[in-house]
Short mmCIF file of C-alpha atoms in Angstrom, two decimals:
data_model
loop_
_atom_site.label_atom_id
_atom_site.label_comp_id
_atom_site.label_asym_id
_atom_site.label_seq_id
_atom_site.Cartn_x
_atom_site.Cartn_y
_atom_site.Cartn_z
CA MET Y 1449 30.14 18.66 -55.04
CA SER Y 1450 30.34 16.61 -52.00
CA GLU Y 1451 29.74 19.39 -49.59
CA LYS Y 1452 28.61 18.34 -46.18
CA PRO Y 1453 25.65 20.25 -44.86
CA GLU Y 1454 26.56 22.51 -42.02
CA GLN Y 1455 26.04 20.79 -38.73
CA ASP Y 1456 23.77 22.67 -36.42
CA GLU Y 1457 25.72 23.62 -33.30
CA ARG Y 1458 22.67 22.86 -31.20
CA ASP Y 1459 22.83 19.14 -32.04
CA ASP Y 1460 25.34 18.47 -29.29
CA ALA Y 1461 24.20 21.28 -27.04
CA HIS Y 1462 20.87 19.72 -26.14
CA PRO Y 1463 20.81 16.07 -25.11
CA MET Y 1464 17.46 15.39 -26.76
CA ARG Y 1465 18.81 16.22 -30.22
CA ARG Y 1466 20.84 12.99 -30.30
CA PRO Y 1467 19.36 9.53 -30.70
CA LEU Y 1468 18.62 7.99 -27.32
CA THR Y 1469 20.38 4.72 -26.59
CA ARG Y 1470 20.81 2.60 -23.49
CA SER Y 1471 24.37 3.80 -23.09
CA ASN Y 1472 23.53 7.51 -23.11
CA PHE Y 1473 20.15 7.39 -21.36
CA GLU Y 1474 21.51 8.13 -17.89
CA SER Y 1475 23.71 10.95 -19.12
CA VAL Y 1476 20.74 12.47 -20.99
CA VAL Y 1477 18.60 12.35 -17.85
CA ASP Y 1478 21.44 13.76 -15.75
CA LYS Y 1479 21.94 16.64 -18.21
CA LEU Y 1480 18.25 17.44 -18.27
CA LEU Y 1481 18.11 17.45 -14.48
CA ASP Y 1482 21.23 19.63 -14.27
CA GLU Y 1483 19.72 22.12 -16.74
CA ALA Y 1484 16.48 22.28 -14.80
CA ARG Y 1485 18.38 22.68 -11.53
CA SER Y 1486 20.51 25.52 -12.95
CA ARG Y 1487 17.34 27.31 -14.15
CA GLY Y 1488 15.96 27.04 -10.61
CA GLN Y 1489 13.06 24.77 -11.49
CA PHE Y 1490 13.60 22.77 -8.30
CA ASP Y 1491 13.74 25.82 -6.03
CA ASN Y 1492 10.94 26.50 -3.55
CA LEU Y 1493 9.10 23.24 -4.11
CA SER Y 1494 6.58 22.30 -1.47
CA GLY Y 1495 8.17 19.89 0.97
CA GLN Y 1496 11.69 20.96 0.02
CA GLY Y 1497 14.22 19.76 2.57
CA ARG Y 1498 11.80 17.33 4.19
CA PRO Y 1499 11.89 13.56 3.75
CA LEU Y 1500 9.39 12.03 1.36
CA GLN Y 1501 6.29 10.60 2.97
CA GLU Y 1502 6.46 6.85 3.15
CA ASP Y 1503 3.48 4.86 2.02
CA PRO Y 1504 2.68 2.33 4.77
CA GLU Y 1505 1.26 -0.05 2.17
CA GLU Y 1506 4.52 -0.07 0.24
CA ARG Y 1507 5.95 -2.51 2.77
CA LEU Y 1508 3.34 -4.99 1.55
CA VAL Y 1509 4.91 -5.03 -1.91
CA PRO Y 1510 8.14 -6.85 -2.75
CA PRO Y 1511 10.95 -4.36 -3.54
CA GLU Y 1512 11.16 -5.41 -7.18
CA LEU Y 1513 7.46 -4.57 -7.68
CA ARG Y 1514 7.32 -1.22 -5.85
CA THR Y 1515 7.65 1.02 -8.90
CA GLY Y 1516 4.76 -0.77 -10.57
CA PHE Y 1517 2.79 -0.63 -7.32
CA ARG Y 1518 3.23 3.15 -7.13
CA MET Y 1519 2.05 3.52 -10.71
CA LEU Y 1520 -0.99 1.32 -10.08
CA LYS Y 1521 -1.80 3.13 -6.84
CA ASN Y 1522 -1.56 6.53 -8.52
CA ALA Y 1523 -4.02 5.23 -11.12
CA GLY Y 1524 -6.38 4.03 -8.37
CA PHE Y 1525 -5.45 0.34 -8.36
CA ALA Y 1526 -3.61 -1.91 -5.92
CA PRO Y 1527 -2.46 -5.54 -5.96
CA PRO Y 1528 -5.11 -7.97 -4.65
CA TRP Y 1529 -3.19 -8.79 -1.48
CA VAL Y 1530 -2.95 -5.08 -0.59
CA GLU Y 1531 -6.71 -4.71 -1.04
CA ALA Y 1532 -7.25 -7.87 1.03
CA ARG Y 1533 -5.04 -6.56 3.83
CA ARG Y 1534 -6.91 -3.25 3.83
CA ALA Y 1535 -10.21 -5.13 4.12
CA ILE Y 1536 -8.88 -7.24 7.00
CA GLU Y 1537 -7.65 -4.18 8.89
CA GLN Y 1538 -10.96 -2.40 8.31
CA ASP Y 1539 -12.96 -5.45 9.42
CA ARG Y 1540 -10.79 -5.80 12.54
CA GLY Y 1541 -11.54 -2.19 13.43
CA GLU Y 1542 -15.25 -2.65 12.85
CA LEU Y 1543 -15.25 -5.85 14.90
CA ALA Y 1544 -13.50 -4.08 17.78
CA GLY Y 1545 -16.21 -1.40 17.70
CA TRP Y 1546 -18.93 -4.05 17.55
CA LEU Y 1547 -17.35 -5.86 20.53
CA ALA Y 1548 -17.20 -2.66 22.58
CA GLN Y 1549 -20.90 -2.00 21.92
CA ALA Y 1550 -21.81 -5.64 22.68
CA ASN Y 1551 -19.92 -5.51 25.98
CA LEU Y 1552 -21.83 -2.36 26.96
CA ARG Y 1553 -25.14 -4.18 26.33
CA TRP Y 1554 -23.99 -7.47 27.89
CA PRO Y 1555 -25.04 -6.84 31.54
CA ARG Y 1556 -28.63 -6.05 30.49
CA LEU Y 1557 -29.08 -9.18 28.34
CA ASP Y 1558 -30.78 -12.40 29.37
CA GLU Y 1559 -29.11 -15.75 28.70
CA ALA Y 1560 -30.86 -16.31 25.34
CA ALA Y 1561 -29.76 -12.89 24.05
CA ARG Y 1562 -26.21 -13.54 25.27
CA THR Y 1563 -26.17 -16.84 23.39
CA ARG Y 1564 -27.34 -15.12 20.19
CA LEU Y 1565 -24.69 -12.42 20.66
CA ARG Y 1566 -21.99 -15.06 21.23
CA ASP Y 1567 -23.11 -16.90 18.06
CA GLU Y 1568 -23.04 -13.67 16.05
CA TYR Y 1569 -19.56 -12.85 17.38
CA ARG Y 1570 -18.37 -16.35 16.50
CA ARG Y 1571 -19.65 -15.91 12.91
CA LYS Y 1572 -17.87 -12.58 12.62
CA LEU Y 1573 -14.64 -14.12 13.96
CA ASP Y 1574 -14.94 -17.06 11.55
CA ASP Y 1575 -15.41 -14.67 8.61
CA LEU Y 1576 -12.36 -12.65 9.64
CA GLN Y 1577 -10.33 -15.83 10.16
CA ARG Y 1578 -11.31 -16.95 6.63
CA GLN Y 1579 -10.17 -13.60 5.19
CA ILE Y 1580 -6.84 -13.91 7.01
CA LEU Y 1581 -6.34 -17.45 5.73
CA ASN Y 1582 -7.10 -16.39 2.13
CA TYR Y 1583 -4.70 -13.47 2.47
CA ASN Y 1584 -1.93 -15.70 3.81
CA LEU Y 1585 -2.43 -18.12 0.91
CA THR Y 1586 -2.31 -15.43 -1.80
CA ALA Y 1587 0.06 -12.71 -0.58
CA PRO Y 1588 3.70 -12.93 -1.67
CA GLU Y 1589 5.94 -14.50 0.94
CA SER Y 1590 8.09 -11.37 1.07
CA VAL Y 1591 5.25 -9.26 2.54
CA GLY Y 1592 4.72 -11.54 5.50
CA GLN Y 1593 1.70 -13.28 6.90
CA ILE Y 1594 -1.04 -12.07 9.20
CA PRO Y 1595 -1.29 -14.16 12.36
CA GLY Y 1596 -4.56 -16.05 12.58
CA LEU Y 1597 -7.08 -15.40 15.32
CA LYS Y 1598 -7.18 -17.47 18.49
CA ILE Y 1599 -10.92 -17.92 18.46
CA ALA Y 1600 -11.22 -19.03 22.11
CA ASP Y 1601 -9.22 -15.99 23.28
CA GLU Y 1602 -11.33 -13.69 21.12
CA LEU Y 1603 -14.60 -15.19 22.39
CA ALA Y 1604 -13.42 -14.65 25.96
CA LYS Y 1605 -13.40 -10.89 25.26
CA LEU Y 1606 -17.19 -10.90 24.90
CA GLY Y 1607 -18.67 -10.14 28.31
CA GLY Y 1608 -16.37 -12.64 30.03
CA ALA Y 1609 -17.81 -15.49 27.92
CA SER Y 1610 -18.39 -18.64 29.89
#
């Protein structure tokens, strides 16, 4: 009585009924996608026919790490150098706003107030320069460096600093 049990016809019909191996993984995924496509599960999706939105921060991540970066970002995390670059860009924007306000006040200030304002601006520039240096020392080479500030040029933007 060596009867073989009847093989279920569905075993080969559905890709997930077979053991998954490295060699058949791609074909399993392809079959599942083809089935979903034939059932119309990809019809009328929002954004259909339009290119995917590119994440501007993705250029800051080496290509071999981008999948992991996307997963981290979707979970609310980012690599330290991405966070550092965000902070630098935010601080640059805030400093530009501060400089615009300082230049509006400049004509009404006496020499002592101008000196204090220049000193404050210099401290802000030094802090930003330090952030840029730390970023350049820690970010992967493949994402590029941020050019450092030319402090004298930046100081000259404050009320025509003398």
